[in-house]
Amino acid sequence: MNVRKLALIAVLTMAQAASAVPAFAESAAQLPAGTATKSAVMNAVSTASPAATATATAITGTVSPAPIVSPAASSTPSSTVEASPTAEQPSATPGPSASAVPSATPQPNFAPAAKTPAGVAGAGQLVLMMNSNKMYMNGTLYLAGQPMAVKNGVSNVAIRAMVERVGLKLTYNGATKETIIMKDGNELRFKTNSKIYTVNGKATTMKGPAYQYKNTFMVPLTSITQALGIPYTVDNVQKRVILTLQTKPKASFTVQPSEIFAGETTVNYVTSSSASNGATIVNERWEGRQDVFAQPGFYTVSYSVMDSNSQWSDPYSVTINVLKPNQPPVAQFTTNKDEYKMGEPITITNISSDPDGDQLTESWSNRAQAFFNPGPVSIQLTVTDTHGLSSTFEKVINITNEVLYSQEDFNKLFVPLGDIYTINGSEIPSWNKVSYTSSSEPITLIRSNSPETVYSEGIVYQETAMGSTRIMVHHKNSMSTNMKMYVIATNDNIYPATITTQQSGFGGPLDIPTATGKKSIETYLQSISLGSAYDNVTLQPGESKPVLTTINNVTMKPGQIISLMSDVFSDYPVKYSIVMIDATKDPLLTLPTLNYLERDGVHNRGTYPNANRIITVTDPVGTTPSRLVLGDNNTDKNLSGTDALSGTEASNSGNFGVVYKITLTRVAPNTLITLNPRGGKYQGPLLVNGNIIEAPNSGAVDAPHQNSVLYRTGNLEQTVEIVFTPASGSNLPINLLFMPLPPQKAQ
């Protein structure tokens, strides 16, 4: 073969080798270093003769030398794991057989940059190859069920492969048809062909829907990275996505109790640590930890943990404020005198203190406003601080044989407003009834109290009203699940209707009916005084809305009771549906499915007109014992109305929901006004000259021998105004008693 033919062959050979370089660059982005494809290309370049290499260099530019690869190199194995590609890094040093000639020395200005193998990443990083089912973890190749696919601009990955690599737990709920993955306490739920997935129960929108492809469940990659806080980077040059997984464990702890005293408190350290990717905590390290701190001050305690991969967490530190040792309180009180007559008021002043400034609770023994037997009397006070240390102080006073006031006179003069004292209740029916004039105001009362004890979901009452309307609700949940009550207003007109709340009171949920009713009337009277309940709701034609929403902002547990009393005004007729349903249900969706509940035959429901009763007393009261009777259906008649659900007549027994506006125009000087129940226990407030007076301050007033102090006039005749409305759960009738006060004596 002549020289011209040899030269032509050499040129053609090197031209083919030069054209193979771009193909290698492309395949390097998709295959790990050391694969058979890359080896064959590099081998083709490195085995050219020196003369051919020089000729090719002159035509195509500099060719980088490459390592020699054994002819026995195999193609990529089909198993899911292969050897680490880092074992076959390309070298810039020619192999022994390269024997490059000087004239073919590569020029740095033209040599292509050395590429990092696609599978190479930092510790704890997962590499996903674009448009490929290959992924690398710590240099090891793994194969997913399907390649990472871009669909409508969204990168989707096979969820099972991610589960295996990222250390997630995967389950499938056949009932809800959800694929569930969990990691470190986080829960993600996916549904096929849905862009909505839930993260710890919260619905979230993905960039694209999850879908099935060839029995492989695919989800948007960002749905996992965002929900689990996994940072990632995109390498467009090598067409790969690199996820940085949490490799360090996390250490955490809390300290109990909240207050720690030097030399006294044993500190309890409660650890809460976690490891990622299936690792476990195998070791821990403390710095600054002490079980008992001897001296007060600030101490920093640090805690670290090591996982089964020998990774230590970052230290977690807590600064502990160690307080000075707690000092016991000092109990102390004074009396305005050391010796008293029988029935003489005793003024006691508590002057207890605590060296640490703690709030103190007090407990008295034998304390009284006055004593009615002669002799020495021991009074004791015990105070306790917030840490349980206590102190007791005792003082002995002397009661002489001299009488200042009898017990009956003392009670009339000195028992505080709202407190209870005992009377001879059998005498009260013989007292004169005060004369008065009565009128009414046009407000419609919708009373829902039957069935008071509710055993099933349903509509307990429903009525349509316009203008001034009072809605009174009192019911008990006797079901086994949590329930809610709603007042749902419906506008069946062709015009918008506006509902204005004027005053409103609510009590509960509690399991004590009298306490619930008392609270609802207390807050109702407060809203009258403060004007704080005003609110407007507009209903479009055909629209329904829950109104008086305080009632449905609470959940009624089994056995609990709620009470509501609200005054509203509507410019068009509005239908009010009072319902009790399961706490998890939507009231507007549930309302059309509900049945009307039957009355219980004991309690009351109905619609009653003219529910404000105006009572005016113009005669003088207080010069002699007298009484005003309310709610007895004799002197004070029940309101008459209709049960809208049955169409039958109804009588408002006890006149619950009626607001009595009482004006006593001439109350004598030095008059005592009290509330005396006649039908049983009573517990509820009244508004007296603009002030809320509890009847009583604590507990309940019992019929017929107890009464609660409401008001005392001074040395001049005056007008007294009382607003009273019976509290649900209490008993009617009641008497308002008026009696002259005994003259006060010099002490």
XYZ file of C-alpha atoms in Angstrom:
747
model
C 0.000 0.000 0.000
C 1.536 3.355 -1.058
C 2.029 6.413 1.108
C -0.911 8.382 -0.431
C -3.333 5.594 0.485
C -1.957 5.352 4.024
C -2.340 9.107 4.528
C -5.949 9.062 3.242
C -6.857 6.188 5.584
C -5.343 8.048 8.517
C -7.277 11.225 7.736
C -10.579 9.362 7.414
C -9.952 7.472 10.643
C -9.260 10.619 12.633
C -12.176 12.471 11.116
C -14.490 9.732 12.356
C -12.889 9.868 15.800
C -13.246 13.661 15.962
C -16.904 13.478 15.001
C -17.458 11.029 17.896
C -16.540 13.620 20.586
C -19.946 15.436 20.659
C -21.683 12.068 20.968
C -19.608 11.314 24.058
C -20.462 14.650 25.578
C -24.169 13.935 25.173
C -23.982 10.421 26.542
C -22.011 11.619 29.554
C -25.081 13.481 30.725
C -27.094 10.282 30.762
C -24.739 7.426 31.647
C -22.344 7.011 34.562
C -18.643 7.227 33.997
C -17.105 3.922 33.036
C -19.983 2.573 30.904
C -19.273 0.632 27.740
C -20.518 3.404 25.407
C -18.155 5.991 26.800
C -15.249 3.501 26.905
C -15.667 2.609 23.248
C -15.493 6.267 22.146
C -12.478 7.028 24.292
C -10.804 3.841 23.103
C -11.340 4.816 19.478
C -9.536 8.100 20.047
C -6.720 6.737 22.170
C -5.767 3.832 19.836
C -5.109 5.973 16.736
C -1.491 5.970 15.502
C 0.709 8.975 16.323
C 0.861 10.011 12.686
C -2.868 9.762 12.268
C -3.355 11.688 15.472
C -1.162 14.496 14.271
C -2.964 14.701 10.932
C -6.370 14.711 12.595
C -5.235 17.433 14.964
C -4.422 19.665 12.123
C -7.889 19.153 10.601
C -10.272 19.040 13.555
C -8.447 20.677 16.445
C -6.936 19.285 19.608
C -8.091 15.895 20.825
C -7.854 15.246 24.577
C -6.018 12.072 25.531
C -8.055 9.460 27.379
C -7.391 6.443 29.564
C -7.147 2.996 28.118
C -10.241 0.832 28.785
C -9.913 -2.914 28.719
C -11.553 -4.557 25.670
C -13.434 -6.751 28.141
C -15.470 -3.760 29.458
C -19.164 -4.690 29.512
C -22.322 -2.680 28.883
C -24.494 -1.320 31.743
C -25.772 -4.270 33.798
C -29.523 -4.836 33.945
C -29.700 -5.213 37.739
C -31.142 -2.377 39.789
C -27.848 -1.616 41.498
C -24.454 -1.284 39.916
C -20.975 -0.511 41.178
C -20.164 3.060 42.054
C -19.210 5.042 38.936
C -16.560 6.858 40.933
C -14.323 3.810 40.426
C -13.829 4.702 36.757
C -13.144 8.430 36.636
C -11.762 9.641 33.250
C -8.108 10.611 33.447
C -6.309 13.457 31.653
C -3.087 11.395 31.544
C -2.598 9.241 28.425
C -2.226 5.496 28.927
C 1.041 3.699 28.151
C -0.050 2.904 24.584
C -1.020 6.468 23.679
C 2.589 7.447 22.739
C 1.589 10.957 21.711
C 3.964 12.781 19.415
C 5.201 16.244 20.481
C 3.497 17.977 17.578
C 0.106 16.653 18.803
C 0.391 18.087 22.324
C -3.090 19.310 23.390
C -3.550 23.081 23.642
C -5.299 24.151 26.884
C -7.194 26.921 25.098
C -9.113 24.394 23.029
C -9.443 21.341 25.300
C -13.064 20.582 26.429
C -13.672 21.007 30.218
C -13.555 17.835 32.298
C -17.084 16.616 33.159
C -18.234 15.461 36.595
C -19.851 12.050 36.210
C -23.635 12.332 36.412
C -23.915 10.030 39.404
C -21.416 11.955 41.533
C -22.996 14.081 44.297
C -22.457 14.979 47.922
C -23.190 12.696 50.844
C -26.901 12.339 51.465
C -27.828 13.606 47.984
C -30.147 11.840 45.546
C -29.547 12.399 41.807
C -32.485 11.937 39.415
C -31.637 11.811 35.727
C -34.007 13.726 33.456
C -35.983 11.654 30.945
C -34.458 8.554 32.491
C -35.339 5.966 35.088
C -31.828 6.186 36.555
C -31.162 7.655 39.964
C -28.010 7.731 42.053
C -27.700 7.618 45.822
C -24.212 7.984 47.296
C -22.788 6.978 43.907
C -24.910 3.832 43.540
C -27.221 3.472 40.541
C -30.886 2.576 41.083
C -33.627 2.150 38.491
C -37.147 3.566 38.923
C -40.259 1.862 37.549
C -40.613 4.646 34.951
C -38.363 7.486 33.762
C -38.778 10.943 35.245
C -41.227 12.465 32.757
C -42.054 16.063 31.890
C -45.797 16.400 31.336
C -47.235 19.839 30.484
C -44.097 21.440 31.861
C -44.227 19.484 35.144
C -41.574 16.918 36.143
C -43.202 13.717 37.423
C -41.466 10.853 39.232
C -42.386 7.296 40.159
C -43.550 7.576 43.750
C -42.409 4.098 44.833
C -38.829 4.776 43.742
C -38.879 8.023 45.735
C -40.251 6.148 48.723
C -37.393 3.678 48.643
C -34.673 6.304 48.247
C -35.935 9.116 50.482
C -36.919 6.823 53.348
C -40.673 7.292 53.147
C -43.370 4.885 54.279
C -45.971 4.065 51.605
C -49.480 2.647 52.109
C -52.692 2.547 50.107
C -56.174 3.192 51.527
C -58.624 1.154 49.488
C -61.644 2.849 51.064
C -60.597 6.379 50.089
C -58.511 5.276 47.082
C -55.559 7.304 48.313
C -51.843 6.618 48.081
C -50.338 7.690 51.410
C -46.706 8.441 52.149
C -45.294 9.408 55.533
C -41.971 10.743 56.730
C -40.933 12.104 60.127
C -44.527 12.579 61.233
C -45.698 14.229 57.977
C -48.494 12.620 55.960
C -49.154 13.144 52.216
C -52.239 11.716 50.478
C -52.571 11.471 46.676
C -55.442 10.443 44.406
C -55.133 9.319 40.795
C -55.898 12.045 38.201
C -56.236 14.745 40.873
C -54.192 17.921 41.263
C -55.282 18.134 44.905
C -53.340 16.312 47.595
C -53.413 16.719 51.355
C -50.433 17.580 53.515
C -51.122 16.736 57.159
C -54.848 17.011 56.452
C -54.673 20.338 54.577
C -55.731 20.323 50.918
C -52.994 21.633 48.613
C -52.885 22.115 44.836
C -50.042 20.521 42.856
C -48.634 21.847 39.579
C -50.095 18.843 37.803
C -52.234 15.794 38.570
C -50.994 12.462 39.867
C -51.513 9.661 37.333
C -50.933 5.978 36.598
C -48.618 4.950 33.745
C -47.926 1.287 33.034
C -48.842 0.306 36.603
C -46.554 2.994 38.019
C -47.999 5.832 40.133
C -46.474 9.155 39.056
C -46.629 12.435 41.022
C -45.133 15.907 40.484
C -41.671 15.955 42.008
C -42.284 19.327 43.686
C -45.280 17.958 45.606
C -42.879 15.804 47.622
C -39.999 18.262 47.901
C -42.207 21.161 49.025
C -44.298 19.184 51.488
C -41.294 17.530 53.128
C -38.965 20.528 52.875
C -36.404 18.752 50.682
C -34.139 21.291 48.907
C -33.091 20.516 45.334
C -31.098 21.969 42.425
C -31.435 21.468 38.675
C -28.340 20.719 36.591
C -29.399 21.443 33.001
C -25.925 20.698 31.620
C -25.957 17.082 32.742
C -29.774 16.892 32.725
C -30.239 15.902 36.322
C -32.041 16.989 39.506
C -30.121 16.790 42.793
C -32.122 16.407 46.016
C -30.382 17.138 49.308
C -31.793 14.796 51.939
C -31.610 15.394 55.647
C -28.862 13.214 56.981
C -28.212 14.691 60.411
C -30.482 13.591 63.227
C -32.302 16.235 65.221
C -31.987 16.675 68.964
C -34.537 18.384 71.174
C -35.597 18.456 74.804
C -37.789 20.323 77.244
C -37.309 21.070 80.904
C -39.874 20.505 83.622
C -41.198 22.027 85.819
C -41.594 25.532 84.427
C -40.153 27.112 87.570
C -36.878 25.781 88.971
C -35.564 26.812 92.378
C -31.950 26.571 93.438
C -31.243 23.671 95.775
C -34.906 22.556 95.782
C -36.198 21.542 92.376
C -35.242 18.273 90.699
C -35.073 19.023 86.980
C -36.737 16.612 84.587
C -35.254 16.582 81.061
C -37.713 15.262 78.476
C -35.941 14.430 75.215
C -37.561 14.395 71.778
C -35.116 13.433 69.040
C -35.436 11.964 65.566
C -33.332 10.438 62.802
C -33.939 10.473 59.042
C -34.095 7.826 56.354
C -34.738 4.881 58.634
C -31.825 5.491 60.989
C -32.183 5.188 64.761
C -30.735 7.183 67.665
C -27.921 5.194 69.252
C -26.061 7.700 71.443
C -26.509 11.042 73.191
C -24.309 13.737 74.700
C -25.133 16.415 77.331
C -23.291 19.560 78.298
C -24.169 21.637 81.360
C -26.855 19.247 82.601
C -27.567 19.203 86.338
C -30.389 17.448 88.131
C -30.425 20.051 90.915
C -28.876 23.496 90.459
C -27.246 24.645 93.662
C -27.194 28.368 92.936
C -29.660 30.744 91.233
C -28.764 32.131 87.819
C -28.956 31.359 84.111
C -27.583 28.003 82.928
C -27.273 26.771 79.321
C -27.770 23.047 78.779
C -26.952 21.466 75.391
C -28.007 18.111 74.008
C -26.785 16.179 70.940
C -27.656 12.763 69.546
C -25.933 10.334 67.189
C -27.797 8.072 64.763
C -26.995 4.574 63.543
C -25.100 6.109 60.575
C -22.661 7.703 63.064
C -24.000 11.184 62.247
C -24.148 13.630 65.175
C -26.892 16.221 65.362
C -26.318 19.897 65.858
C -26.457 20.715 69.585
C -29.863 21.784 70.890
C -29.594 24.265 73.750
C -31.966 25.559 76.408
C -31.195 28.355 78.843
C -32.640 27.615 82.279
C -33.487 30.396 84.697
C -32.808 29.017 88.160
C -34.687 31.077 90.732
C -33.906 31.817 94.314
C -35.446 29.272 96.695
C -39.150 29.907 97.228
C -40.023 31.589 100.517
C -43.279 30.826 102.329
C -45.935 33.549 102.505
C -46.780 35.471 105.646
C -50.414 35.322 106.794
C -51.664 38.412 108.633
C -54.909 40.314 109.181
C -56.215 43.032 111.436
C -59.595 43.821 112.965
C -60.763 47.366 113.552
C -61.294 46.492 117.246
C -60.335 43.795 119.716
C -63.704 43.752 121.498
C -67.224 43.885 120.030
C -70.828 43.883 121.149
C -73.121 41.135 119.951
C -74.367 42.045 116.488
C -71.674 44.693 115.988
C -70.112 44.739 112.495
C -66.510 43.517 112.390
C -64.120 44.990 109.859
C -61.331 42.595 108.902
C -58.409 43.693 106.723
C -56.182 41.055 105.144
C -52.556 42.273 105.089
C -50.886 38.965 104.148
C -47.815 39.106 101.931
C -45.399 36.903 100.008
C -41.628 37.585 99.857
C -41.508 36.375 96.247
C -44.515 38.406 95.117
C -46.612 35.298 94.445
C -50.374 35.545 94.235
C -51.965 34.127 97.369
C -55.134 32.152 97.925
C -56.859 32.636 101.268
C -58.901 30.349 103.458
C -60.758 31.631 106.536
C -61.965 29.789 109.589
C -64.721 31.240 111.794
C -64.822 34.541 109.939
C -68.146 36.386 110.245
C -69.506 39.881 109.800
C -70.707 39.796 113.392
C -71.109 37.378 116.287
C -74.231 36.932 118.368
C -72.959 34.974 121.364
C -70.693 36.395 124.091
C -67.169 35.154 124.763
C -63.779 34.902 123.075
C -63.769 34.078 119.362
C -60.786 32.725 117.424
C -60.506 33.733 113.753
C -57.938 32.028 111.526
C -56.532 32.848 108.105
C -54.399 30.503 105.992
C -52.718 31.820 102.835
C -51.044 29.614 100.206
C -48.662 30.705 97.454
C -48.598 29.358 93.892
C -45.924 26.803 94.871
C -47.960 25.254 97.655
C -46.234 26.852 100.639
C -48.678 28.196 103.222
C -48.867 30.148 106.413
C -51.582 30.516 109.071
C -52.396 33.459 111.351
C -54.858 33.421 114.242
C -56.407 36.276 116.203
C -58.760 36.110 119.194
C -61.384 38.809 119.697
C -63.860 39.178 122.560
C -67.646 39.447 122.258
C -69.321 41.187 125.203
C -72.775 40.581 126.711
C -74.116 43.815 125.251
C -76.347 43.610 122.148
C -76.018 46.177 119.368
C -78.225 44.485 116.705
C -80.280 41.345 116.601
C -79.263 38.904 113.872
C -82.363 39.763 111.819
C -81.718 43.504 111.983
C -78.027 43.039 111.295
C -78.764 41.030 108.113
C -81.127 43.678 106.789
C -78.578 46.423 107.357
C -75.238 44.850 106.476
C -75.468 41.728 104.292
C -73.725 42.699 101.005
C -75.680 43.091 97.763
C -76.206 39.714 96.113
C -75.536 37.712 99.273
C -78.102 35.449 100.933
C -79.603 35.575 104.386
C -82.314 33.465 105.997
C -85.857 34.635 106.759
C -89.100 33.071 107.936
C -90.495 32.334 104.477
C -93.845 31.167 105.799
C -94.706 34.785 106.707
C -94.196 36.162 103.189
C -97.619 35.148 101.689
C -99.295 37.284 104.361
C -97.513 40.435 103.225
C -99.485 42.915 101.175
C -99.069 42.839 97.396
C -98.099 46.178 95.911
C -100.526 47.719 93.469
C -99.297 48.492 89.978
C -100.337 49.212 86.416
C -99.257 46.852 83.670
C -98.839 47.259 79.942
C -96.828 45.556 77.226
C -94.509 46.296 74.317
C -94.886 44.638 70.900
C -92.034 42.132 70.656
C -92.586 38.542 69.518
C -91.067 35.848 71.732
C -89.939 32.625 70.019
C -89.287 30.212 72.897
C -87.516 26.927 72.159
C -87.333 24.755 75.262
C -89.165 21.539 74.358
C -87.885 18.921 74.024
C -85.494 20.406 76.572
C -83.471 17.172 76.528
C -82.721 16.328 72.893
C -82.169 12.679 71.941
C -81.852 12.964 68.149
C -80.949 15.429 65.436
C -83.772 17.616 64.232
C -85.617 20.923 64.213
C -86.617 21.714 67.794
C -88.660 24.761 66.776
C -89.391 26.855 63.686
C -91.301 30.113 63.298
C -91.607 33.092 60.975
C -91.538 36.587 62.499
C -91.096 40.179 61.422
C -90.060 43.310 63.296
C -88.982 43.089 66.952
C -88.368 39.448 67.819
C -86.867 37.721 70.860
C -85.363 34.269 70.424
C -84.912 32.186 73.579
C -83.230 28.756 73.366
C -82.491 26.294 76.191
C -81.612 22.662 75.326
C -79.520 19.730 76.518
C -77.554 17.319 74.332
C -78.455 13.775 75.416
C -76.842 12.066 72.443
C -73.589 10.126 72.589
C -71.725 12.424 70.190
C -70.781 16.099 70.081
C -73.550 18.318 68.736
C -74.089 21.921 67.719
C -77.136 24.156 67.759
C -77.939 26.723 65.079
C -80.475 29.459 64.563
C -80.863 29.493 60.769
C -82.665 32.470 59.228
C -84.346 32.033 55.821
C -85.646 34.853 53.618
C -88.630 33.563 51.632
C -89.442 37.046 50.294
C -88.725 38.530 46.868
C -86.791 41.384 48.500
C -83.606 41.363 50.606
C -84.251 41.200 54.348
C -81.988 42.697 57.018
C -81.770 41.283 60.547
C -80.371 43.581 63.248
C -79.253 42.063 66.541
C -80.052 44.532 69.324
C -79.016 42.674 72.470
C -77.914 39.129 73.034
C -76.848 36.809 75.826
C -75.414 33.290 75.800
C -74.448 30.716 78.414
C -72.766 27.327 78.179
C -72.044 24.719 77.233
C -72.216 23.459 80.823
C -73.783 20.482 82.548
C -75.554 22.672 85.154
C -78.814 24.124 83.796
C -79.151 26.907 86.398
C -75.590 28.129 85.807
C -76.147 28.089 82.034
C -79.359 30.084 82.295
C -77.801 32.550 84.740
C -74.892 33.240 82.376
C -77.160 33.842 79.384
C -79.231 36.431 81.304
C -76.095 38.051 82.732
C -74.601 38.593 79.267
C -78.008 39.684 77.922
C -78.272 42.392 80.589
C -74.664 43.406 79.937
C -75.481 43.931 76.264
C -78.393 46.176 77.297
C -76.053 48.249 79.478
C -73.196 48.400 76.979
C -75.049 48.240 73.659
C -72.414 45.756 72.490
C -74.559 43.233 70.610
C -75.582 45.297 67.570
C -74.981 43.467 64.308
C -76.581 43.445 60.838
C -77.092 40.443 58.548
C -78.689 40.804 55.098
C -80.402 37.843 53.465
C -80.991 37.838 49.737
C -84.286 36.419 48.435
C -84.295 32.663 49.042
C -81.082 32.781 51.072
C -80.482 31.030 54.406
C -77.764 31.873 56.927
C -76.918 30.938 60.509
C -77.531 33.986 62.717
C -76.782 34.682 66.383
C -73.609 32.721 65.685
C -72.408 32.672 69.292
C -74.616 29.612 69.675
C -72.888 27.626 66.926
C -69.358 28.707 67.835
C -69.384 26.129 70.634
C -69.638 22.347 70.612
C -72.034 20.618 73.004
C -70.555 17.480 74.488
C -72.933 14.756 75.682
C -74.861 15.984 78.732
C -74.113 19.669 78.172
C -76.661 22.502 78.013
C -76.704 25.857 76.222
C -78.921 28.920 76.765
C -79.479 31.823 74.379
C -81.599 34.963 74.660
C -81.382 37.525 71.870
C -83.453 40.434 70.592
C -83.430 41.047 66.835
C -85.315 43.227 64.357
C -86.092 42.318 60.734
C -87.598 44.568 58.056
C -89.294 41.608 56.320
C -90.680 38.307 57.589
C -87.884 35.846 58.340
C -88.217 32.137 59.073
C -86.117 31.048 62.056
C -85.204 27.342 62.282
C -83.653 26.228 65.580
C -81.821 22.943 65.027
C -79.494 20.536 66.797
C -77.192 18.459 64.547
C -73.944 16.532 64.687
C -71.038 18.921 65.216
C -69.310 17.759 62.018
C -72.227 18.503 59.676
C -72.928 21.539 57.527
C -76.114 23.175 58.863
C -77.347 24.551 55.527
C -76.874 21.232 53.733
C -78.406 19.304 56.634
C -81.454 21.522 57.270
C -83.602 20.148 54.378
C -83.082 16.582 55.670
C -84.167 17.226 59.278
C -87.425 16.188 60.933
C -89.417 18.233 63.433
C -88.963 16.965 66.992
C -91.938 16.384 69.273
C -92.509 18.312 72.515
C -91.531 16.528 75.734
C -94.842 17.334 77.465
C -93.139 19.111 80.382
C -91.239 22.085 79.062
C -92.386 24.920 76.862
C -92.098 26.029 73.277
C -94.203 28.497 71.399
C -94.572 31.920 69.834
C -95.827 34.677 72.107
C -96.681 38.317 71.257
C -96.071 41.335 73.526
C -93.187 39.764 75.451
C -92.082 42.955 77.235
C -94.154 43.613 80.342
C -94.158 47.147 81.746
C -94.944 47.415 85.469
C -95.287 50.796 87.121
C -95.744 51.212 90.887
C -96.801 54.715 91.871
C -97.716 54.099 95.511
C -95.021 54.471 98.163
C -93.290 51.188 99.023
C -90.962 50.278 101.869
C -92.701 51.843 104.843
C -94.318 48.479 105.634
C -93.432 44.982 104.419
C -94.886 44.301 100.958
C -94.215 42.189 97.899
C -94.407 42.146 94.102
C -95.215 38.690 92.698
C -93.808 37.671 89.287
C -94.427 34.528 87.217
C -97.203 32.963 89.320
C -99.911 32.871 86.559
C -102.300 34.423 89.066
C -101.361 37.993 89.851
C -98.916 37.886 86.945
C -100.549 35.910 84.101
C -98.642 33.684 81.680
C -98.278 34.907 78.123
C -100.580 33.073 75.724
C -99.437 32.036 72.276
C -99.211 29.206 69.749
C -96.931 26.257 69.113
C -96.133 26.926 65.465
C -95.172 23.312 64.740
C -98.326 21.696 66.123
C -100.710 24.630 65.648
C -101.950 24.256 69.223
C -102.353 26.902 71.930
C -99.411 27.413 74.243
C -99.044 29.017 77.670
C -95.647 30.412 78.647
C -95.350 28.873 82.095
C -93.042 30.965 84.293
C -92.955 33.651 81.596
C -89.410 32.719 80.629
C -88.283 35.075 77.903
C -90.517 37.886 79.158
C -88.597 41.045 80.076
C -90.141 42.891 83.022
C -89.415 46.606 83.120
C -90.363 47.638 86.645
C -90.468 51.250 87.810
C -90.997 51.979 91.508
C -91.600 55.713 91.498
C -91.674 56.231 95.271
C -89.422 54.006 97.327
C -89.300 55.153 100.936
C -86.045 56.162 102.624
C -84.145 53.305 104.264
C -85.922 50.542 102.337
C -84.487 47.076 101.722
C -85.345 45.260 98.450
C -84.677 41.508 98.188
C -85.517 38.546 95.918
C -87.319 35.624 97.558
C -87.956 32.476 95.432
C -91.281 30.702 95.915
C -91.093 27.862 93.396
C -87.697 26.314 94.185
C -84.083 27.288 93.627
C -83.384 30.476 91.716
C -80.129 31.702 90.185
C -80.033 34.781 87.968
C -79.102 38.470 87.790
C -81.264 41.610 87.685
C -80.528 45.117 86.478
C -81.158 47.528 89.380
C -80.787 51.223 88.585
C -78.407 50.253 85.777
C -76.221 47.909 87.867
C -76.191 44.127 87.477
C -76.931 42.456 90.814
C -76.501 38.709 91.057
C -79.186 36.795 92.876
C -77.171 35.353 94.449
C -73.416 36.033 94.121
C -72.699 32.314 94.420
C -74.838 29.212 94.493
C -78.617 29.560 94.352
C -81.317 31.143 96.500
C -83.588 28.443 97.867
C -87.326 28.769 98.433
C -88.963 29.730 100.635
C -86.667 30.704 103.550
C -83.800 32.428 101.759
C -83.577 35.723 100.002
C -80.881 37.696 98.222
C -80.206 41.392 98.814
C -80.847 43.576 95.733
C -80.892 47.203 96.896
C -81.015 49.607 99.869
C -82.231 53.159 99.611
C -80.618 55.981 101.540
C -82.123 58.687 103.680
C -84.300 60.113 100.877
C -87.239 58.793 98.899
C -86.216 57.768 95.375
C -87.218 56.036 92.162
C -85.876 52.524 91.584
C -85.894 50.839 88.168
C -85.515 47.069 87.913
C -85.158 44.968 84.746
C -85.932 41.321 85.410
C -86.239 38.313 83.135
C -86.426 34.738 84.454
C -83.239 32.712 83.990
C -83.634 29.362 82.253
C -83.088 26.413 84.575
C -84.430 28.296 87.599
C -87.872 28.085 89.161
C -90.730 30.573 89.234
C -92.549 32.330 90.779
C -90.430 34.829 92.695
C -91.321 37.698 95.033
C -89.615 41.050 95.171
C -89.765 42.021 98.847
C -89.846 45.585 100.183
C -89.286 46.200 103.897
C -88.153 49.035 106.148
C -84.592 48.942 107.438
C -84.053 49.075 111.211
C -82.474 52.288 112.486
C -78.680 52.285 112.612
C -76.995 52.653 116.017
C -73.751 54.222 117.077
C -71.002 51.671 117.594
